[in-house]
Short mmCIF file of C-alpha atoms in Angstrom, two decimals:
data_model
loop_
_atom_site.label_atom_id
_atom_site.label_comp_id
_atom_site.label_asym_id
_atom_site.label_seq_id
_atom_site.Cartn_x
_atom_site.Cartn_y
_atom_site.Cartn_z
CA MET N 103 -5.60 -81.45 -4.89
CA GLU N 104 -8.92 -79.72 -4.19
CA SER N 105 -9.31 -78.25 -0.72
CA LYS N 106 -11.52 -80.07 1.75
CA PHE N 107 -12.00 -76.89 3.80
CA LYS N 108 -12.71 -73.87 1.43
CA LEU N 109 -13.01 -70.58 3.09
CA VAL N 110 -15.71 -68.32 1.65
CA SER N 111 -15.37 -64.65 2.48
CA ASP N 112 -15.60 -61.18 0.77
CA TYR N 113 -12.79 -60.13 3.16
CA GLN N 114 -9.10 -60.68 3.19
CA PRO N 115 -6.75 -60.77 6.25
CA ARG N 116 -5.68 -57.30 7.20
CA GLY N 117 -3.59 -55.60 10.00
CA ASP N 118 -2.00 -58.24 12.36
CA GLN N 119 -4.08 -61.03 10.98
CA PRO N 120 -1.64 -62.24 8.16
CA GLN N 121 1.10 -62.57 10.70
CA ALA N 122 -0.98 -64.14 13.19
CA ILE N 123 -2.28 -66.72 10.65
CA GLU N 124 1.23 -67.34 9.50
CA GLU N 125 2.47 -67.91 13.03
CA LEU N 126 -0.50 -70.15 14.10
CA VAL N 127 -0.03 -72.28 11.01
CA GLN N 128 3.78 -72.62 11.68
CA GLY N 129 3.12 -73.53 15.18
CA LEU N 130 0.64 -76.32 14.07
CA ASN N 131 3.26 -77.58 11.52
CA GLU N 132 5.79 -77.75 14.28
CA ASN N 133 3.44 -79.65 16.56
CA LEU N 134 3.30 -76.90 19.18
CA ARG N 135 0.94 -78.12 21.80
CA HIS N 136 -0.28 -74.56 23.00
CA GLN N 137 -0.85 -71.42 21.13
CA THR N 138 -3.01 -68.48 22.03
CA LEU N 139 -4.66 -65.96 19.82
CA LEU N 140 -5.46 -62.69 21.61
CA GLY N 141 -7.62 -59.81 20.47
CA VAL N 142 -10.20 -57.37 21.39
CA THR N 143 -13.85 -57.88 20.56
CA GLY N 144 -14.40 -57.39 16.90
CA SER N 145 -10.68 -57.76 15.95
CA GLY N 146 -11.31 -60.74 13.73
CA LYS N 147 -10.17 -63.70 15.80
CA THR N 148 -12.74 -65.93 14.28
CA PHE N 149 -12.01 -64.98 10.79
CA THR N 150 -8.20 -65.37 11.67
CA ILE N 151 -8.81 -69.12 12.93
CA ALA N 152 -11.05 -69.76 9.73
CA ASN N 153 -7.94 -68.68 7.57
CA VAL N 154 -5.78 -71.04 9.76
CA ILE N 155 -8.30 -74.06 9.22
CA ALA N 156 -8.33 -73.32 5.47
CA GLN N 157 -4.57 -73.36 5.40
CA VAL N 158 -3.86 -76.50 7.47
CA GLN N 159 -6.89 -78.41 5.92
CA ARG N 160 -7.63 -80.31 9.14
CA PRO N 161 -11.01 -80.88 10.98
CA THR N 162 -11.03 -78.55 13.93
CA LEU N 163 -12.68 -78.50 17.32
CA VAL N 164 -13.54 -75.11 18.83
CA ILE N 165 -14.33 -74.91 22.30
CA ALA N 166 -16.39 -71.90 23.87
CA HIS N 167 -17.03 -70.98 27.45
CA ASN N 168 -20.74 -70.36 27.08
CA LYS N 169 -23.78 -71.38 25.02
CA THR N 170 -24.26 -67.94 23.43
CA LEU N 171 -20.67 -67.70 22.16
CA ALA N 172 -20.82 -71.38 21.01
CA ALA N 173 -23.93 -70.51 18.79
CA GLN N 174 -22.31 -67.36 17.44
CA LEU N 175 -19.08 -69.21 16.55
CA CYS N 176 -21.08 -72.02 14.88
CA SER N 177 -22.98 -69.52 12.83
CA GLU N 178 -19.95 -67.61 11.68
CA PHE N 179 -18.09 -70.86 10.77
CA LYS N 180 -21.04 -72.00 8.82
CA GLU N 181 -20.85 -68.81 6.79
CA PHE N 182 -17.08 -69.20 6.21
CA PHE N 183 -17.43 -72.93 5.36
CA PRO N 184 -20.71 -73.39 3.64
CA GLU N 185 -19.65 -76.58 2.00
CA ASN N 186 -18.49 -78.30 5.17
CA ALA N 187 -20.30 -79.73 8.14
CA VAL N 188 -20.24 -77.27 11.02
CA GLU N 189 -22.01 -78.29 14.02
CA TYR N 190 -22.12 -77.44 17.84
CA PHE N 191 -22.75 -79.37 20.99
CA VAL N 192 -23.85 -77.90 24.28
CA SER N 193 -23.48 -79.67 27.58
CA TYR N 194 -26.32 -79.07 29.99
CA TYR N 195 -24.28 -80.21 32.84
CA ASP N 196 -24.48 -77.10 35.05
CA TYR N 197 -22.43 -78.28 38.11
CA TYR N 198 -19.14 -76.73 38.35
CA GLN N 199 -16.56 -77.66 40.97
CA PRO N 200 -13.02 -76.08 40.87
#
């Protein structure tokens, strides 16, 4: 069966990424409701999630806390998945009430 979500990258997972990918995929397969991927800036969190998407072959919703990060993530996912629809939506609703 041909992959719907084909990851395109010159890089391979390295360091802690292979274990993180394996554990996140396992958690999704076991229907875990909550999982967290932690990493410092530049540690490859987006690439790690792209690998998870490629392995589980499911449409994915990524939520970012600000417009700048949303645009950055959209751009990176478009590069990782050039054959797939990658879009982002920004809400201009500015009222926050805890």
